[in-house]
Each structure stands twice: as structure tokens, then as C-alpha cells.
PDB file of C-alpha atoms in Angstrom:
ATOM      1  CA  UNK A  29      98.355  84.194  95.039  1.00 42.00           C
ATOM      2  CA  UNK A  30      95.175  84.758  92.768  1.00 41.00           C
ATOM      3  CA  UNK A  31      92.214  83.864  94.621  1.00 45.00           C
ATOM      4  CA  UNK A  32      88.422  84.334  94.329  1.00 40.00           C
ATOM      5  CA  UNK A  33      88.563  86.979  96.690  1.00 39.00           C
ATOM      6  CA  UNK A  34      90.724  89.136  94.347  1.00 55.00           C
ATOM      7  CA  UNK A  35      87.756  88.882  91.576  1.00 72.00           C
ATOM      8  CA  UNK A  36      85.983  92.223  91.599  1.00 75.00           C
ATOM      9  CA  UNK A  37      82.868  90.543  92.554  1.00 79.00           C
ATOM     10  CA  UNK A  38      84.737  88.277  94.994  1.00 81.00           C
ATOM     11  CA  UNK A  39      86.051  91.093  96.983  1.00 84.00           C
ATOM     12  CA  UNK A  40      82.894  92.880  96.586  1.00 87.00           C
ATOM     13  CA  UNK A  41      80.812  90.312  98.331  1.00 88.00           C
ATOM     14  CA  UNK A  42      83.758  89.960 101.226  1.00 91.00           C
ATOM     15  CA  UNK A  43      83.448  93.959 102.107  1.00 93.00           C
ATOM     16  CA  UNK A  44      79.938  93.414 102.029  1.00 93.00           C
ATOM     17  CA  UNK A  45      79.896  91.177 104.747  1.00 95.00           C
ATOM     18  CA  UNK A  46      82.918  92.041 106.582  1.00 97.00           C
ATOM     19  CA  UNK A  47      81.530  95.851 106.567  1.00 96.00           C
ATOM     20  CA  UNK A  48      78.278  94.430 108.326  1.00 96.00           C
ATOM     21  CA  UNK A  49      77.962  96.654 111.177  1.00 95.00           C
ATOM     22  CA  UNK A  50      76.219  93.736 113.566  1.00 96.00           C
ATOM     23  CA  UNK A  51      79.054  91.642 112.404  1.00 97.00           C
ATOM     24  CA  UNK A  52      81.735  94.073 113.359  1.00 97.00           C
ATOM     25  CA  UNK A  53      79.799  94.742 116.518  1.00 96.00           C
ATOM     26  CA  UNK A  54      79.376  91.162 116.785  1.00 97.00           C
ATOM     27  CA  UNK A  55      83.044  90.179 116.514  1.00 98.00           C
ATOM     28  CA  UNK A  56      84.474  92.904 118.613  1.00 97.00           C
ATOM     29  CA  UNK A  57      81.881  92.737 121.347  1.00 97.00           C
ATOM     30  CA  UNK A  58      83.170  88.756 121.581  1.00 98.00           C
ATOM     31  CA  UNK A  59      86.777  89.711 121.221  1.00 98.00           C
ATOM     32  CA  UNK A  60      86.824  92.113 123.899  1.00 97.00           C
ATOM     33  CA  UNK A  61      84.309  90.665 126.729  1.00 96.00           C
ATOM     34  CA  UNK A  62      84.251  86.809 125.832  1.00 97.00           C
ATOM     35  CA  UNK A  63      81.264  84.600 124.877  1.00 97.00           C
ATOM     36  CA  UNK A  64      78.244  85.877 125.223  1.00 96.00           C
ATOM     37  CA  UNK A  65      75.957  83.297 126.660  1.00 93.00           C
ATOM     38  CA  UNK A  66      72.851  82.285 124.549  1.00 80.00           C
ATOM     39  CA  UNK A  67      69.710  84.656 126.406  1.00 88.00           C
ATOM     40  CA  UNK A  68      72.304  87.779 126.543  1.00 94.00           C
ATOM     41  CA  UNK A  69      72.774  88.093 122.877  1.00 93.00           C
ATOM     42  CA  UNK A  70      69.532  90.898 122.628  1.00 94.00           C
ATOM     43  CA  UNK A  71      70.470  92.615 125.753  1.00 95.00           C
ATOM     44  CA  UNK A  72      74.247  92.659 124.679  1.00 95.00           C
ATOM     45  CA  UNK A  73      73.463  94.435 120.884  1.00 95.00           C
ATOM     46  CA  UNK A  74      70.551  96.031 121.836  1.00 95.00           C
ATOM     47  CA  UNK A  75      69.880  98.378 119.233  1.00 92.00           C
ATOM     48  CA  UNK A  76      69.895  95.246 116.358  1.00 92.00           C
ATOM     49  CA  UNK A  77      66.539  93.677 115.680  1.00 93.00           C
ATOM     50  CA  UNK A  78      65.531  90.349 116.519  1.00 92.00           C
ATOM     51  CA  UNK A  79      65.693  89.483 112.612  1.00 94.00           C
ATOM     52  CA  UNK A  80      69.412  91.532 112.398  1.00 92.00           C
ATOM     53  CA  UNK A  81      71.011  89.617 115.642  1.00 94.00           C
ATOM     54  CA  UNK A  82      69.539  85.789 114.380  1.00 94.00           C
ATOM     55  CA  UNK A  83      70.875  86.785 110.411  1.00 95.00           C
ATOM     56  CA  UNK A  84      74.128  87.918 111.535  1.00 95.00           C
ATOM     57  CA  UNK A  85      74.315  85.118 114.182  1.00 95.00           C
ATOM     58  CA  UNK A  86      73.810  82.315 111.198  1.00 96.00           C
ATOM     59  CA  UNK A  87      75.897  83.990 108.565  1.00 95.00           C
ATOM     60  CA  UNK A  88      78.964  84.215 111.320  1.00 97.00           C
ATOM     61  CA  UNK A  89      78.266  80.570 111.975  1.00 96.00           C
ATOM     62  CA  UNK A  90      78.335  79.485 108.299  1.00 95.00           C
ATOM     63  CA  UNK A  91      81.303  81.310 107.503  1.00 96.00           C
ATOM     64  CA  UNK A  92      82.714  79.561 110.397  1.00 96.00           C
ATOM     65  CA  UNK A  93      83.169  83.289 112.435  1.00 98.00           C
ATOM     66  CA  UNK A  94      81.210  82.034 115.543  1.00 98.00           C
ATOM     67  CA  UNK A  95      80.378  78.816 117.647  1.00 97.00           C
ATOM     68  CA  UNK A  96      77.888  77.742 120.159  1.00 95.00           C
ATOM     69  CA  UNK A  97      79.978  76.393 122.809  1.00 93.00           C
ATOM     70  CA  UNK A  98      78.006  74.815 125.622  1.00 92.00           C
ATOM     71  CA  UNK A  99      77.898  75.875 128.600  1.00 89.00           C
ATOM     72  CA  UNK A 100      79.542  79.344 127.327  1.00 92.00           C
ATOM     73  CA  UNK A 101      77.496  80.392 124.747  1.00 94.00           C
ATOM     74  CA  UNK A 102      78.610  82.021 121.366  1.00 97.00           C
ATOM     75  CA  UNK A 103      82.286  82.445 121.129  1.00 98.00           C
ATOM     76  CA  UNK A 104      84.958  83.365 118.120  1.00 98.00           C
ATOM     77  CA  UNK A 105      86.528  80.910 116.188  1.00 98.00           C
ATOM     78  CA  UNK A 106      89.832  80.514 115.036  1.00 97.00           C
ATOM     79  CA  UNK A 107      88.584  82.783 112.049  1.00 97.00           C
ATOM     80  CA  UNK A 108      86.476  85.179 113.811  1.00 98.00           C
ATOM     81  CA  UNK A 109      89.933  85.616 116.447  1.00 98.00           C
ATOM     82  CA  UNK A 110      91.483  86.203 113.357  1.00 97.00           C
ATOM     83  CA  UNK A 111      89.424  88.805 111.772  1.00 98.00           C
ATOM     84  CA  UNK A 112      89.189  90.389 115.038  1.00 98.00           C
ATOM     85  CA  UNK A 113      92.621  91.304 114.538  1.00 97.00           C
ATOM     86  CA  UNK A 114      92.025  92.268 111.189  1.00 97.00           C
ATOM     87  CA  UNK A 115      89.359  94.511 112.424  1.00 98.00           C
ATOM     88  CA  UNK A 116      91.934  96.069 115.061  1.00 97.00           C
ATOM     89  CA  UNK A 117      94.938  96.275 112.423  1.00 95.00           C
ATOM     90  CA  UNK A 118      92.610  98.221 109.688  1.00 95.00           C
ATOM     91  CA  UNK A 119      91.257 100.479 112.459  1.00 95.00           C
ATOM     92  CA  UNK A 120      94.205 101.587 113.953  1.00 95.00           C
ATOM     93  CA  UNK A 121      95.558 102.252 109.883  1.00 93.00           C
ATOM     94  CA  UNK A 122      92.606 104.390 109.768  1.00 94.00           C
ATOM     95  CA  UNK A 123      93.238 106.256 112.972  1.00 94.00           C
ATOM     96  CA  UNK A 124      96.735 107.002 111.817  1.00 93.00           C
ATOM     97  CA  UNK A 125      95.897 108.661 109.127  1.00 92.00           C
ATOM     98  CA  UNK A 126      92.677 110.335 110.573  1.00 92.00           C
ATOM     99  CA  UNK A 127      90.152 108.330 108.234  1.00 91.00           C
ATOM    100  CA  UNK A 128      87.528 109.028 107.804  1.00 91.00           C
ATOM    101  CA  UNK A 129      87.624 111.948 109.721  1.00 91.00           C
ATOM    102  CA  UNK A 130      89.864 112.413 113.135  1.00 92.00           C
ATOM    103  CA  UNK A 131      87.361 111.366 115.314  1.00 93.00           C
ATOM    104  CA  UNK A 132      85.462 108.667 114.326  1.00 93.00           C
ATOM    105  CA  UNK A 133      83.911 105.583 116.172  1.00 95.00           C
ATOM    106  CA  UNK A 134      85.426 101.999 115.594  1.00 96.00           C
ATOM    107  CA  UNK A 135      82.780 100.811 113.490  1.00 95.00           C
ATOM    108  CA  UNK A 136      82.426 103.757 111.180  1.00 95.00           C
ATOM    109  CA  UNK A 137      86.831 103.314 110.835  1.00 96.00           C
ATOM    110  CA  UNK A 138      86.358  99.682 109.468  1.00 96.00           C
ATOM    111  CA  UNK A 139      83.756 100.112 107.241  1.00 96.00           C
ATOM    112  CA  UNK A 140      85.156 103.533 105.508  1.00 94.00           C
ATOM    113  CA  UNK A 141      88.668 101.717 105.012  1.00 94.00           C
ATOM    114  CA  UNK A 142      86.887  98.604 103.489  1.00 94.00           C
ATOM    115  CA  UNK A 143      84.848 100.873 100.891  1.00 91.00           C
ATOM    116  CA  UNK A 144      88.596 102.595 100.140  1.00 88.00           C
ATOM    117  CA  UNK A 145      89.666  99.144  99.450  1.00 84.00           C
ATOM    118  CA  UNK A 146      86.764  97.999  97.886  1.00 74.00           C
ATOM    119  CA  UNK A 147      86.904 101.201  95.439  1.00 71.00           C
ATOM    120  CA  UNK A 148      90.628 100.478  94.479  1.00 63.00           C
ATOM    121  CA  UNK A 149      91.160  99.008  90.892  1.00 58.00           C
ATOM    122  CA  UNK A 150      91.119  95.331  90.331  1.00 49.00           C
ATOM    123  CA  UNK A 151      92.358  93.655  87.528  1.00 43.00           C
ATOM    124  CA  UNK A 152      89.255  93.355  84.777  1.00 40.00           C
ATOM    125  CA  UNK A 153      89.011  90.972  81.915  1.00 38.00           C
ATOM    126  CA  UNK A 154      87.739  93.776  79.751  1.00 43.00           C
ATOM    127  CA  UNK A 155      91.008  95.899  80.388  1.00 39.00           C
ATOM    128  CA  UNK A 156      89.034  98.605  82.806  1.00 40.00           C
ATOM    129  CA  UNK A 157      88.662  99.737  85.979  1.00 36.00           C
ATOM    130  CA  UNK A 158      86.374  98.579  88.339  1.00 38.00           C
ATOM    131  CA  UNK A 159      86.835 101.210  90.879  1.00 38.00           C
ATOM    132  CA  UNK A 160      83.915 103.024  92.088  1.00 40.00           C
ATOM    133  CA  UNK A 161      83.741 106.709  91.369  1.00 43.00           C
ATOM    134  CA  UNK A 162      81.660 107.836  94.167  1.00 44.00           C
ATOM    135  CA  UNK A 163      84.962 106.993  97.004  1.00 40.00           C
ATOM    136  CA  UNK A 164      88.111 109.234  96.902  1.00 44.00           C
ATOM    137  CA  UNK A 165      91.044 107.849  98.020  1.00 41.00           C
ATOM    138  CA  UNK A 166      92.154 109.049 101.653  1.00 43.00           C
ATOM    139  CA  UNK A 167      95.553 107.412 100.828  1.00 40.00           C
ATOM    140  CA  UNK A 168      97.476 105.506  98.122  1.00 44.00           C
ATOM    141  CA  UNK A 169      98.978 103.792 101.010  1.00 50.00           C
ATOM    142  CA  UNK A 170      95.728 101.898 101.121  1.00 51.00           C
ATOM    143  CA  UNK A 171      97.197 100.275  98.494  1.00 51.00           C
ATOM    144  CA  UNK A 172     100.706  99.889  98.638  1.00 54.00           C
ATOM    145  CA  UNK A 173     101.394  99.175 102.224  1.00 65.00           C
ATOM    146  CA  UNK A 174     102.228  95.886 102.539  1.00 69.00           C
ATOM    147  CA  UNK A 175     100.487  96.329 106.050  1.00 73.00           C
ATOM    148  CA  UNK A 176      97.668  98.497 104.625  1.00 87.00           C
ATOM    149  CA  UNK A 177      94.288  97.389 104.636  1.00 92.00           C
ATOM    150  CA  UNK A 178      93.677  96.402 101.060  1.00 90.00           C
ATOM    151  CA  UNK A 179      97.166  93.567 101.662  1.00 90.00           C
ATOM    152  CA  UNK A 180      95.903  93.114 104.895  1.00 92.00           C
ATOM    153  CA  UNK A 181      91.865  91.886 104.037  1.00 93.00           C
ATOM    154  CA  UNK A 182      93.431  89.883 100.751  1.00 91.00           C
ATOM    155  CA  UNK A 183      96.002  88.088 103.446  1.00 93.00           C
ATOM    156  CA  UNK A 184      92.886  87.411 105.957  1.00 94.00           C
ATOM    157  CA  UNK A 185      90.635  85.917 102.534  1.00 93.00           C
ATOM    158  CA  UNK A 186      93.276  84.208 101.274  1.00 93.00           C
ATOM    159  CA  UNK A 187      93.355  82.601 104.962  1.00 94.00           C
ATOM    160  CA  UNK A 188      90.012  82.089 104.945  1.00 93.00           C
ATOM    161  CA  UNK A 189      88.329  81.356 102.244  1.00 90.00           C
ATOM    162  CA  UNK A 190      84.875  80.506 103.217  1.00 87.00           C
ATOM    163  CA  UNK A 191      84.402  84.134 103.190  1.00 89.00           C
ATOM    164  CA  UNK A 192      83.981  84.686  99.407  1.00 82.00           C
ATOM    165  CA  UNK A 193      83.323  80.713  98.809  1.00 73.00           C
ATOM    166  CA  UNK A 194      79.661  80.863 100.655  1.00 56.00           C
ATOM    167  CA  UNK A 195      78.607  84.307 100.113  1.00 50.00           C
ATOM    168  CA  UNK A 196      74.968  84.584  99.017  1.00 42.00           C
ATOM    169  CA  UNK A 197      73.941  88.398  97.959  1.00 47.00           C
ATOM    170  CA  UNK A 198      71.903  89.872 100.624  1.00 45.00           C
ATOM    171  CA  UNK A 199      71.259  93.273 101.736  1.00 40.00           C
ATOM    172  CA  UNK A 200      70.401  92.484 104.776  1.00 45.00           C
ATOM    173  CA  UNK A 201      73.665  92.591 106.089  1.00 43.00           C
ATOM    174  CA  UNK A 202      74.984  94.562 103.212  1.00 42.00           C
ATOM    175  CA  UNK A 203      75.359  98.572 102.912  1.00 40.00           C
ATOM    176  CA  UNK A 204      72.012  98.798 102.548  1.00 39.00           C
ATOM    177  CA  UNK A 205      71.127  97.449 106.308  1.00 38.00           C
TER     178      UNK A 205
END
């Protein structure tokens, strides 16, 4: 299935956000300790701003990533569960094959195998290449897996998405963060 998210500029603007450190940090801190109630959110990520932790808050909430839940506080979604997962399927693909280096933190995993699947070639109108020159390849299994992370994050987009639908260009949660 051709979706937006298969565009170049489509899948561009999902790495971009999914490759958000404070979102990955976000997700997986919910994921693996539960909702984190509304006062705890600075003491939780402590090292993100007061500007990074109410941007990344909003944008998970408009892409339908996060909730309020009262009483709780701010839990995952259905989506956020979901790319969760996703974060934990393209992580462990990375450990396997030692990427980006053999020992490397979770965060760092995720958003070195997104830039390998962000640098892969996607169809272009004008008949070339859009893949970026500055990222080798670790893999061509990046690729052609059908459980390797570039099949993987088009399955989770075309799942959801709000990802590429609602994405406004912002470095503030970009690479350049």
C-alpha cells in the first residue's frame, strides 16, 4: 500500500519525529513504568527543559501518542503502545547486528536505525535517488527484511497515519534538538 508516509518527504518528517529523543524517552519511560502522574513529568526526564518536556508532551498528544488520564496522569495510547513496540522491535534489530556500534544505549539504537531507513532510496518522480550520502548502510537487511526496520516503521505509519498527516516542520524536536 502507497501511503504518504512512503513520500520522501513523508517519511522524512515521520523519522523526524519518531527519532525525537524526549519522545523516545517519553514513550519508553511510559511503556516500562506506567503513567506518569501530571507534577512528576520534570522530575521523571530530568535532563529535558521545561520548553522540551511541554513540546514533546503536545506533539505526542496531537499525534494521538499520549493521554491525560485522570487520576493517573499521562499514559500511552493505543498508538503510543504500539510504537513502543516498534521502538523495542527496531532496537533489538539493531542490537543483532551490533548497530551502531556493539554497545550502544537504547536511544542512540533507534535513532541510528531510523536515519539507515530514512537514507534508503525512495521512489522519486524525477527518476533519482533520494538517499542521503552522508549514512552508510550497516545492512541491506534494513531493507529487505520483511521484519527489518524500514518494513517495520512503513507497517506502524501505515497503521497510524496521523504521524505523517499532522506533521508541522520543527526542529525542535527534530535532529537538530
Amino acid at each position: 500500500m502507497t501511503t504518504s508516509s512512503t513520500t520522501s518527504h513523508g517519511l522524512r518528517a515521520a523519522v523526524d519525529f519518531l527519532s525525537s529523543p524526549a519522545l523516545i524517552r517519553l514513550i519508553t519511560e511510559i511503556d516500562d513504568n506506567g503513567p506518569i502522574p501530571p507534577r512528576k513529568l520534570a522530575s521523571t526526564l530530568p535532563d529535558l527543559s521545561t520548553h522540551h518536556l511541554r513540546r514533546i508532551n503536545h506533539l505526542a498528544r496531537v499525534h494521538d501518542l499520549v493521554r491525560a488520564a485522570p487520576g493517573v496522569g499521562l499514559e500511552l495510547t493505543t498508538s503510543g503502545t504500539e510504537l513502543a513496540d516498534f521502538y523495542d522491535a527496531i532496537a533489538r534489530w539493531a542490537r543483532h547486528h551490533a548497530y551502531p556500534t556493539r554497545v550502544s544505549d537504547f536511544t542512540s539504537r533507534i535513532r541510528h536505525t531510523l536515519s539507515l531507513v530514512e537514507s534508503l532510496p525512495v521512489a522519486n518522480p524525477a527518476g533519482g535517488s533520494t538517499r542521503r550520502p552522508d549514512v552508510e548502510l550497516a545492512d541491506t537487511e534494513v531493507d529487505v527484511e520483511s521484519t527489518g526496520p524500514r518494513a517495520l516503521l512503513l507497517q506502524w505509519l501505515d497503521a497510524h497515519p496521523q504521524i505523517t498527516a499532522l506533521h508541522e516542520p520543527d526542529t525542535e524536536y527534530g535532529r537538530a534538538a
